[in-house]
Amino acid sequence: MTLPRKPKATLSKVPEVTLIFWIIKIAATTLGETGGDAVSMSMNLGYLVGTAIFAAVFVATVVAQVGAKHFYPVLYWSTIIASTTVGTTMADFADRSLGIGYAGGSSLLFALLMTCLFLWYRSLGSISVDTVSSPKAEMFYWATIMFSQTLGTALGDWTADTAGLGYTGGALVFSVLLATVAAAYFWTETSPTVLFWIAFILTRPLGAVVGDFFDKPHAAGGLALSRYTASAVLLVFIMSSIVIFPQRAARSSH
């Protein structure tokens, strides 16, 4: 008699989704806003040049991440930071330079994000981060993240500027929405995968409005901090968190 084989547990190259994961993610998205603005605005390079620079960095980190044999926290979070900085400049280029506005940019990016998730699901049968253990799944994962980061920037700007809520009002709105997602995770039967991607998207506009609150002038409702200083402080916080709170790779079963 042959006993059925148990599914083999393998380690993914993405981290376990824990509280520290979300803390670092919010800090990384805030850094993406201040860092992206530092290059495109403070350095006066413009949104197109800034997008080209950060896109090159993002592609390089994704190639390194996909080619890595194991989960490396610094490499993973470097790729996340690269995705959120290119998301910042890309969204600003679409919204402002192309003139399609925040609503138009958000709608376009939402459609692209949903298309990416749909193709991922049709191709591999799941969009859960627990299944990100193959190069193909990783490519879908990082494409989805890039679109979600870009969408989040546009949503944050739309909420703070077009909707007139300001940076503190926008931060409050997205914090409440994230709290609602957390409540749904703990107290409802809603799919954890769906909740993960909703939370992942919402952390980006939260980081966008917080980043703008740090570096925008007082007249615009910000603190007028140096974008370079804010970016450096956020980077030190992220690196310190990675060192102090070691992260483990998520487990997947096949």
PDB file of C-alpha atoms in Angstrom:
ATOM      1  CA  MET A   1       0.000   0.000   0.000  1.00  0.00           C
ATOM      2  CA  THR A   2       1.381   3.361  -1.029  1.00  0.00           C
ATOM      3  CA  LEU A   3       0.564   6.306   1.173  1.00  0.00           C
ATOM      4  CA  PRO A   4      -0.280   9.587  -0.568  1.00  0.00           C
ATOM      5  CA  ARG A   5       2.510  12.121  -0.549  1.00  0.00           C
ATOM      6  CA  LYS A   6       2.120  15.145   1.599  1.00  0.00           C
ATOM      7  CA  PRO A   7       2.445  18.483  -0.187  1.00  0.00           C
ATOM      8  CA  LYS A   8       5.996  19.679  -0.020  1.00  0.00           C
ATOM      9  CA  ALA A   9       6.387  22.905   1.942  1.00  0.00           C
ATOM     10  CA  THR A  10       8.684  25.331   0.201  1.00  0.00           C
ATOM     11  CA  LEU A  11       9.904  28.769   1.144  1.00  0.00           C
ATOM     12  CA  SER A  12       8.852  31.752  -0.904  1.00  0.00           C
ATOM     13  CA  LYS A  13      11.039  34.732  -1.698  1.00  0.00           C
ATOM     14  CA  VAL A  14       8.570  37.185  -0.167  1.00  0.00           C
ATOM     15  CA  PRO A  15       8.223  37.768   3.597  1.00  0.00           C
ATOM     16  CA  GLU A  16       5.534  36.537   5.927  1.00  0.00           C
ATOM     17  CA  VAL A  17       2.727  39.058   6.220  1.00  0.00           C
ATOM     18  CA  THR A  18       3.020  40.259   9.808  1.00  0.00           C
ATOM     19  CA  LEU A  19       2.559  43.556  11.640  1.00  0.00           C
ATOM     20  CA  ILE A  20       6.174  44.544  10.982  1.00  0.00           C
ATOM     21  CA  PHE A  21       5.599  43.857   7.274  1.00  0.00           C
ATOM     22  CA  TRP A  22       2.859  46.500   7.206  1.00  0.00           C
ATOM     23  CA  ILE A  23       4.879  48.982   9.283  1.00  0.00           C
ATOM     24  CA  ILE A  24       7.828  48.741   6.904  1.00  0.00           C
ATOM     25  CA  LYS A  25       5.494  48.865   3.893  1.00  0.00           C
ATOM     26  CA  ILE A  26       3.931  52.153   5.042  1.00  0.00           C
ATOM     27  CA  ALA A  27       7.378  53.625   5.740  1.00  0.00           C
ATOM     28  CA  ALA A  28       8.579  52.458   2.314  1.00  0.00           C
ATOM     29  CA  THR A  29       5.623  54.046   0.530  1.00  0.00           C
ATOM     30  CA  THR A  30       6.199  57.296   2.406  1.00  0.00           C
ATOM     31  CA  LEU A  31       9.858  57.159   1.372  1.00  0.00           C
ATOM     32  CA  GLY A  32       8.705  56.575  -2.194  1.00  0.00           C
ATOM     33  CA  GLU A  33       6.788  59.855  -2.099  1.00  0.00           C
ATOM     34  CA  THR A  34       9.556  61.964  -0.549  1.00  0.00           C
ATOM     35  CA  GLY A  35      12.295  60.266  -2.570  1.00  0.00           C
ATOM     36  CA  GLY A  36      10.422  60.524  -5.846  1.00  0.00           C
ATOM     37  CA  ASP A  37       9.639  64.201  -5.245  1.00  0.00           C
ATOM     38  CA  ALA A  38      13.261  64.851  -4.259  1.00  0.00           C
ATOM     39  CA  VAL A  39      14.482  63.666  -7.658  1.00  0.00           C
ATOM     40  CA  SER A  40      11.715  65.071  -9.858  1.00  0.00           C
ATOM     41  CA  MET A  41      11.128  68.358  -7.992  1.00  0.00           C
ATOM     42  CA  SER A  42      14.013  69.251  -5.671  1.00  0.00           C
ATOM     43  CA  MET A  43      16.611  68.233  -8.271  1.00  0.00           C
ATOM     44  CA  ASN A  44      14.452  69.756 -11.030  1.00  0.00           C
ATOM     45  CA  LEU A  45      14.826  66.691 -13.239  1.00  0.00           C
ATOM     46  CA  GLY A  46      11.125  66.496 -14.014  1.00  0.00           C
ATOM     47  CA  TYR A  47       8.691  63.592 -13.853  1.00  0.00           C
ATOM     48  CA  LEU A  48       9.765  61.927 -17.112  1.00  0.00           C
ATOM     49  CA  VAL A  49      13.474  61.811 -16.257  1.00  0.00           C
ATOM     50  CA  GLY A  50      12.660  60.789 -12.687  1.00  0.00           C
ATOM     51  CA  THR A  51      10.473  57.973 -13.980  1.00  0.00           C
ATOM     52  CA  ALA A  52      13.237  56.780 -16.314  1.00  0.00           C
ATOM     53  CA  ILE A  53      15.778  56.726 -13.468  1.00  0.00           C
ATOM     54  CA  PHE A  54      13.547  54.901 -11.004  1.00  0.00           C
ATOM     55  CA  ALA A  55      12.216  52.522 -13.663  1.00  0.00           C
ATOM     56  CA  ALA A  56      15.787  51.434 -14.403  1.00  0.00           C
ATOM     57  CA  VAL A  57      16.406  50.865 -10.682  1.00  0.00           C
ATOM     58  CA  PHE A  58      13.118  48.967 -10.347  1.00  0.00           C
ATOM     59  CA  VAL A  59      13.898  46.679 -13.295  1.00  0.00           C
ATOM     60  CA  ALA A  60      17.384  45.988 -11.914  1.00  0.00           C
ATOM     61  CA  THR A  61      16.062  45.097  -8.451  1.00  0.00           C
ATOM     62  CA  VAL A  62      13.300  42.887  -9.884  1.00  0.00           C
ATOM     63  CA  VAL A  63      15.861  40.998 -11.990  1.00  0.00           C
ATOM     64  CA  ALA A  64      18.014  40.519  -8.893  1.00  0.00           C
ATOM     65  CA  GLN A  65      14.994  39.476  -6.801  1.00  0.00           C
ATOM     66  CA  VAL A  66      13.752  36.934  -9.362  1.00  0.00           C
ATOM     67  CA  GLY A  67      17.274  35.578  -9.841  1.00  0.00           C
ATOM     68  CA  ALA A  68      17.921  35.177  -6.108  1.00  0.00           C
ATOM     69  CA  LYS A  69      17.796  31.662  -4.704  1.00  0.00           C
ATOM     70  CA  HIS A  70      16.401  32.637  -1.310  1.00  0.00           C
ATOM     71  CA  PHE A  71      14.519  35.397   0.463  1.00  0.00           C
ATOM     72  CA  TYR A  72      16.773  38.340   1.284  1.00  0.00           C
ATOM     73  CA  PRO A  73      15.000  41.065   3.291  1.00  0.00           C
ATOM     74  CA  VAL A  74      17.233  43.928   2.109  1.00  0.00           C
ATOM     75  CA  LEU A  75      16.809  42.938  -1.545  1.00  0.00           C
ATOM     76  CA  TYR A  76      13.056  42.485  -1.175  1.00  0.00           C
ATOM     77  CA  TRP A  77      12.504  45.851   0.500  1.00  0.00           C
ATOM     78  CA  SER A  78      14.862  47.584  -1.918  1.00  0.00           C
ATOM     79  CA  THR A  79      12.605  46.332  -4.709  1.00  0.00           C
ATOM     80  CA  ILE A  80       9.528  47.585  -2.851  1.00  0.00           C
ATOM     81  CA  ILE A  81      11.126  51.021  -2.396  1.00  0.00           C
ATOM     82  CA  ALA A  82      12.091  51.085  -6.079  1.00  0.00           C
ATOM     83  CA  SER A  83       8.508  50.227  -7.049  1.00  0.00           C
ATOM     84  CA  THR A  84       7.059  52.985  -4.899  1.00  0.00           C
ATOM     85  CA  THR A  85       9.482  55.673  -6.112  1.00  0.00           C
ATOM     86  CA  VAL A  86       8.822  54.840  -9.762  1.00  0.00           C
ATOM     87  CA  GLY A  87       5.127  54.733  -8.886  1.00  0.00           C
ATOM     88  CA  THR A  88       5.350  58.271  -7.523  1.00  0.00           C
ATOM     89  CA  THR A  89       7.032  59.814 -10.562  1.00  0.00           C
ATOM     90  CA  MET A  90       4.989  57.750 -13.035  1.00  0.00           C
ATOM     91  CA  ALA A  91       1.687  58.790 -11.466  1.00  0.00           C
ATOM     92  CA  ASP A  92       2.772  62.429 -11.305  1.00  0.00           C
ATOM     93  CA  PHE A  93       3.834  62.302 -14.960  1.00  0.00           C
ATOM     94  CA  ALA A  94       0.481  60.833 -16.024  1.00  0.00           C
ATOM     95  CA  ASP A  95      -1.616  63.114 -13.817  1.00  0.00           C
ATOM     96  CA  ARG A  96       0.227  66.374 -14.386  1.00  0.00           C
ATOM     97  CA  SER A  97       2.465  66.229 -17.450  1.00  0.00           C
ATOM     98  CA  LEU A  98      -0.014  64.306 -19.618  1.00  0.00           C
ATOM     99  CA  GLY A  99      -2.884  66.326 -18.193  1.00  0.00           C
ATOM    100  CA  ILE A 100      -5.309  63.445 -17.593  1.00  0.00           C
ATOM    101  CA  GLY A 101      -5.858  64.512 -13.991  1.00  0.00           C
ATOM    102  CA  TYR A 102      -5.998  62.526 -10.788  1.00  0.00           C
ATOM    103  CA  ALA A 103      -9.382  60.952 -11.544  1.00  0.00           C
ATOM    104  CA  GLY A 104      -8.330  59.926 -15.042  1.00  0.00           C
ATOM    105  CA  GLY A 105      -4.980  58.619 -13.846  1.00  0.00           C
ATOM    106  CA  SER A 106      -6.575  56.659 -11.010  1.00  0.00           C
ATOM    107  CA  SER A 107      -9.142  55.099 -13.346  1.00  0.00           C
ATOM    108  CA  LEU A 108      -6.504  54.082 -15.883  1.00  0.00           C
ATOM    109  CA  LEU A 109      -4.200  52.631 -13.240  1.00  0.00           C
ATOM    110  CA  PHE A 110      -7.053  50.776 -11.539  1.00  0.00           C
ATOM    111  CA  ALA A 111      -7.928  49.150 -14.872  1.00  0.00           C
ATOM    112  CA  LEU A 112      -4.297  48.145 -15.418  1.00  0.00           C
ATOM    113  CA  LEU A 113      -4.062  46.719 -11.900  1.00  0.00           C
ATOM    114  CA  MET A 114      -7.241  44.677 -12.265  1.00  0.00           C
ATOM    115  CA  THR A 115      -6.058  43.400 -15.655  1.00  0.00           C
ATOM    116  CA  CYS A 116      -2.747  42.295 -14.147  1.00  0.00           C
ATOM    117  CA  LEU A 117      -4.482  40.463 -11.291  1.00  0.00           C
ATOM    118  CA  PHE A 118      -6.900  38.827 -13.747  1.00  0.00           C
ATOM    119  CA  LEU A 119      -4.087  37.601 -16.007  1.00  0.00           C
ATOM    120  CA  TRP A 120      -2.168  36.335 -12.985  1.00  0.00           C
ATOM    121  CA  TYR A 121      -5.174  34.380 -11.747  1.00  0.00           C
ATOM    122  CA  ARG A 122      -5.965  32.959 -15.190  1.00  0.00           C
ATOM    123  CA  SER A 123      -2.357  31.950 -15.728  1.00  0.00           C
ATOM    124  CA  LEU A 124      -1.541  30.381 -12.335  1.00  0.00           C
ATOM    125  CA  GLY A 125      -4.911  29.858 -10.649  1.00  0.00           C
ATOM    126  CA  SER A 126      -4.144  32.008  -7.608  1.00  0.00           C
ATOM    127  CA  ILE A 127      -3.059  35.540  -6.727  1.00  0.00           C
ATOM    128  CA  SER A 128      -2.125  34.640  -3.156  1.00  0.00           C
ATOM    129  CA  VAL A 129       1.322  35.726  -2.001  1.00  0.00           C
ATOM    130  CA  ASP A 130       1.732  32.222  -0.576  1.00  0.00           C
ATOM    131  CA  THR A 131       2.145  30.965  -4.156  1.00  0.00           C
ATOM    132  CA  VAL A 132       4.946  33.353  -5.103  1.00  0.00           C
ATOM    133  CA  SER A 133       7.700  30.760  -5.399  1.00  0.00           C
ATOM    134  CA  SER A 134       8.371  30.613  -9.150  1.00  0.00           C
ATOM    135  CA  PRO A 135       9.808  33.163 -11.592  1.00  0.00           C
ATOM    136  CA  LYS A 136       6.490  33.447 -13.425  1.00  0.00           C
ATOM    137  CA  ALA A 137       4.564  34.105 -10.215  1.00  0.00           C
ATOM    138  CA  GLU A 138       7.209  36.619  -9.140  1.00  0.00           C
ATOM    139  CA  MET A 139       6.889  38.568 -12.384  1.00  0.00           C
ATOM    140  CA  PHE A 140       3.121  38.821 -11.914  1.00  0.00           C
ATOM    141  CA  TYR A 141       3.684  39.756  -8.267  1.00  0.00           C
ATOM    142  CA  TRP A 142       6.035  42.629  -9.042  1.00  0.00           C
ATOM    143  CA  ALA A 143       3.980  43.897 -11.976  1.00  0.00           C
ATOM    144  CA  THR A 144       0.933  43.974  -9.695  1.00  0.00           C
ATOM    145  CA  ILE A 145       2.907  45.794  -7.015  1.00  0.00           C
ATOM    146  CA  MET A 146       4.165  48.417  -9.467  1.00  0.00           C
ATOM    147  CA  PHE A 147       0.632  49.182 -10.692  1.00  0.00           C
ATOM    148  CA  SER A 148      -0.701  49.226  -7.117  1.00  0.00           C
ATOM    149  CA  GLN A 149       2.027  51.650  -6.022  1.00  0.00           C
ATOM    150  CA  THR A 150       1.334  53.947  -8.964  1.00  0.00           C
ATOM    151  CA  LEU A 151      -2.423  53.790  -8.386  1.00  0.00           C
ATOM    152  CA  GLY A 152      -1.897  54.566  -4.711  1.00  0.00           C
ATOM    153  CA  THR A 153       0.028  57.739  -5.523  1.00  0.00           C
ATOM    154  CA  ALA A 154      -2.759  58.984  -7.781  1.00  0.00           C
ATOM    155  CA  LEU A 155      -5.411  58.123  -5.174  1.00  0.00           C
ATOM    156  CA  GLY A 156      -3.501  59.922  -2.447  1.00  0.00           C
ATOM    157  CA  ASP A 157      -3.094  63.072  -4.535  1.00  0.00           C
ATOM    158  CA  TRP A 158      -6.747  62.968  -5.625  1.00  0.00           C
ATOM    159  CA  THR A 159      -7.942  62.661  -2.021  1.00  0.00           C
ATOM    160  CA  ALA A 160      -5.710  65.408  -0.660  1.00  0.00           C
ATOM    161  CA  ASP A 161      -6.022  67.872  -3.547  1.00  0.00           C
ATOM    162  CA  THR A 162      -9.082  67.304  -5.748  1.00  0.00           C
ATOM    163  CA  ALA A 163     -11.346  66.051  -2.959  1.00  0.00           C
ATOM    164  CA  GLY A 164     -10.082  68.876  -0.754  1.00  0.00           C
ATOM    165  CA  LEU A 165      -9.401  66.749   2.325  1.00  0.00           C
ATOM    166  CA  GLY A 166      -5.816  67.914   2.699  1.00  0.00           C
ATOM    167  CA  TYR A 167      -2.942  65.740   3.847  1.00  0.00           C
ATOM    168  CA  THR A 168      -4.150  65.109   7.387  1.00  0.00           C
ATOM    169  CA  GLY A 169      -7.684  64.454   6.177  1.00  0.00           C
ATOM    170  CA  GLY A 170      -6.410  62.056   3.530  1.00  0.00           C
ATOM    171  CA  ALA A 171      -4.241  60.249   6.082  1.00  0.00           C
ATOM    172  CA  LEU A 172      -7.255  59.863   8.367  1.00  0.00           C
ATOM    173  CA  VAL A 173      -9.432  58.473   5.555  1.00  0.00           C
ATOM    174  CA  PHE A 174      -6.904  55.841   4.495  1.00  0.00           C
ATOM    175  CA  SER A 175      -6.090  54.927   8.109  1.00  0.00           C
ATOM    176  CA  VAL A 176      -9.792  54.287   8.760  1.00  0.00           C
ATOM    177  CA  LEU A 177     -10.052  52.208   5.584  1.00  0.00           C
ATOM    178  CA  LEU A 178      -7.023  50.128   6.615  1.00  0.00           C
ATOM    179  CA  ALA A 179      -8.525  49.632  10.080  1.00  0.00           C
ATOM    180  CA  THR A 180     -11.710  48.405   8.396  1.00  0.00           C
ATOM    181  CA  VAL A 181      -9.713  45.918   6.332  1.00  0.00           C
ATOM    182  CA  ALA A 182      -7.968  44.694   9.512  1.00  0.00           C
ATOM    183  CA  ALA A 183     -11.340  44.255  11.226  1.00  0.00           C
ATOM    184  CA  ALA A 184     -12.619  42.274   8.245  1.00  0.00           C
ATOM    185  CA  TYR A 185      -9.548  40.029   8.445  1.00  0.00           C
ATOM    186  CA  PHE A 186     -10.048  39.215  12.135  1.00  0.00           C
ATOM    187  CA  TRP A 187     -13.818  39.104  12.375  1.00  0.00           C
ATOM    188  CA  THR A 188     -15.216  38.084   8.992  1.00  0.00           C
ATOM    189  CA  GLU A 189     -14.765  35.239   6.521  1.00  0.00           C
ATOM    190  CA  THR A 190     -13.594  37.548   3.731  1.00  0.00           C
ATOM    191  CA  SER A 191     -10.819  36.065   1.593  1.00  0.00           C
ATOM    192  CA  PRO A 192      -7.418  36.875   3.156  1.00  0.00           C
ATOM    193  CA  THR A 193      -5.967  37.180  -0.352  1.00  0.00           C
ATOM    194  CA  VAL A 194      -8.497  39.841  -1.340  1.00  0.00           C
ATOM    195  CA  LEU A 195      -7.946  41.695   1.928  1.00  0.00           C
ATOM    196  CA  PHE A 196      -4.175  41.557   1.472  1.00  0.00           C
ATOM    197  CA  TRP A 197      -4.308  43.267  -1.919  1.00  0.00           C
ATOM    198  CA  ILE A 198      -6.825  45.854  -0.713  1.00  0.00           C
ATOM    199  CA  ALA A 199      -4.550  46.673   2.234  1.00  0.00           C
ATOM    200  CA  PHE A 200      -1.480  46.687  -0.010  1.00  0.00           C
ATOM    201  CA  ILE A 201      -3.110  49.220  -2.314  1.00  0.00           C
ATOM    202  CA  LEU A 202      -4.393  51.408   0.539  1.00  0.00           C
ATOM    203  CA  THR A 203      -1.003  51.675   2.266  1.00  0.00           C
ATOM    204  CA  ARG A 204       0.338  53.481  -0.804  1.00  0.00           C
ATOM    205  CA  PRO A 205      -2.013  56.502  -0.749  1.00  0.00           C
ATOM    206  CA  LEU A 206      -1.520  56.646   3.017  1.00  0.00           C
ATOM    207  CA  GLY A 207       2.227  56.901   2.437  1.00  0.00           C
ATOM    208  CA  ALA A 208       1.640  59.443  -0.334  1.00  0.00           C
ATOM    209  CA  VAL A 209      -0.341  61.869   1.821  1.00  0.00           C
ATOM    210  CA  VAL A 210       1.995  61.420   4.800  1.00  0.00           C
ATOM    211  CA  GLY A 211       5.013  62.042   2.572  1.00  0.00           C
ATOM    212  CA  ASP A 212       3.401  65.150   1.116  1.00  0.00           C
ATOM    213  CA  PHE A 213       2.506  66.318   4.617  1.00  0.00           C
ATOM    214  CA  PHE A 214       6.196  66.103   5.542  1.00  0.00           C
ATOM    215  CA  ASP A 215       7.632  68.031   2.598  1.00  0.00           C
ATOM    216  CA  LYS A 216       4.972  70.327   1.191  1.00  0.00           C
ATOM    217  CA  PRO A 217       5.124  74.069   2.176  1.00  0.00           C
ATOM    218  CA  HIS A 218       3.177  75.465   5.102  1.00  0.00           C
ATOM    219  CA  ALA A 219       0.873  77.343   2.731  1.00  0.00           C
ATOM    220  CA  ALA A 220      -0.185  74.009   1.233  1.00  0.00           C
ATOM    221  CA  GLY A 221      -0.778  72.417   4.628  1.00  0.00           C
ATOM    222  CA  GLY A 222       2.571  70.630   4.944  1.00  0.00           C
ATOM    223  CA  LEU A 223       5.464  70.769   7.390  1.00  0.00           C
ATOM    224  CA  ALA A 224       7.945  72.093   4.775  1.00  0.00           C
ATOM    225  CA  LEU A 225      10.633  69.582   5.777  1.00  0.00           C
ATOM    226  CA  SER A 226      13.543  68.909   3.465  1.00  0.00           C
ATOM    227  CA  ARG A 227      12.735  66.022   1.107  1.00  0.00           C
ATOM    228  CA  TYR A 228      16.309  64.816   1.464  1.00  0.00           C
ATOM    229  CA  THR A 229      16.145  64.806   5.263  1.00  0.00           C
ATOM    230  CA  ALA A 230      12.742  63.112   5.352  1.00  0.00           C
ATOM    231  CA  SER A 231      13.918  60.468   2.886  1.00  0.00           C
ATOM    232  CA  ALA A 232      17.101  59.798   4.857  1.00  0.00           C
ATOM    233  CA  VAL A 233      15.204  59.440   8.152  1.00  0.00           C
ATOM    234  CA  LEU A 234      12.686  57.051   6.570  1.00  0.00           C
ATOM    235  CA  LEU A 235      15.462  54.973   4.992  1.00  0.00           C
ATOM    236  CA  VAL A 236      17.262  54.663   8.336  1.00  0.00           C
ATOM    237  CA  PHE A 237      13.979  53.630   9.988  1.00  0.00           C
ATOM    238  CA  ILE A 238      13.349  50.950   7.366  1.00  0.00           C
ATOM    239  CA  MET A 239      16.864  49.520   7.551  1.00  0.00           C
ATOM    240  CA  SER A 240      16.762  49.555  11.356  1.00  0.00           C
ATOM    241  CA  SER A 241      13.423  47.738  11.343  1.00  0.00           C
ATOM    242  CA  ILE A 242      14.807  45.052   9.030  1.00  0.00           C
ATOM    243  CA  VAL A 243      17.776  44.500  11.358  1.00  0.00           C
ATOM    244  CA  ILE A 244      15.874  44.671  14.657  1.00  0.00           C
ATOM    245  CA  PHE A 245      12.905  42.589  13.532  1.00  0.00           C
ATOM    246  CA  PRO A 246      14.217  39.715  11.404  1.00  0.00           C
ATOM    247  CA  GLN A 247      11.684  38.526   8.850  1.00  0.00           C
ATOM    248  CA  ARG A 248      11.098  35.001   7.657  1.00  0.00           C
ATOM    249  CA  ALA A 249      10.155  33.919   4.161  1.00  0.00           C
ATOM    250  CA  ALA A 250       6.525  33.012   3.634  1.00  0.00           C
ATOM    251  CA  ARG A 251       5.785  29.304   3.232  1.00  0.00           C
ATOM    252  CA  SER A 252       3.984  27.883   0.227  1.00  0.00           C
ATOM    253  CA  SER A 253       2.726  24.364  -0.460  1.00  0.00           C
ATOM    254  CA  HIS A 254       2.718  22.601  -3.810  1.00  0.00           C
TER     255      HIS A 254
END
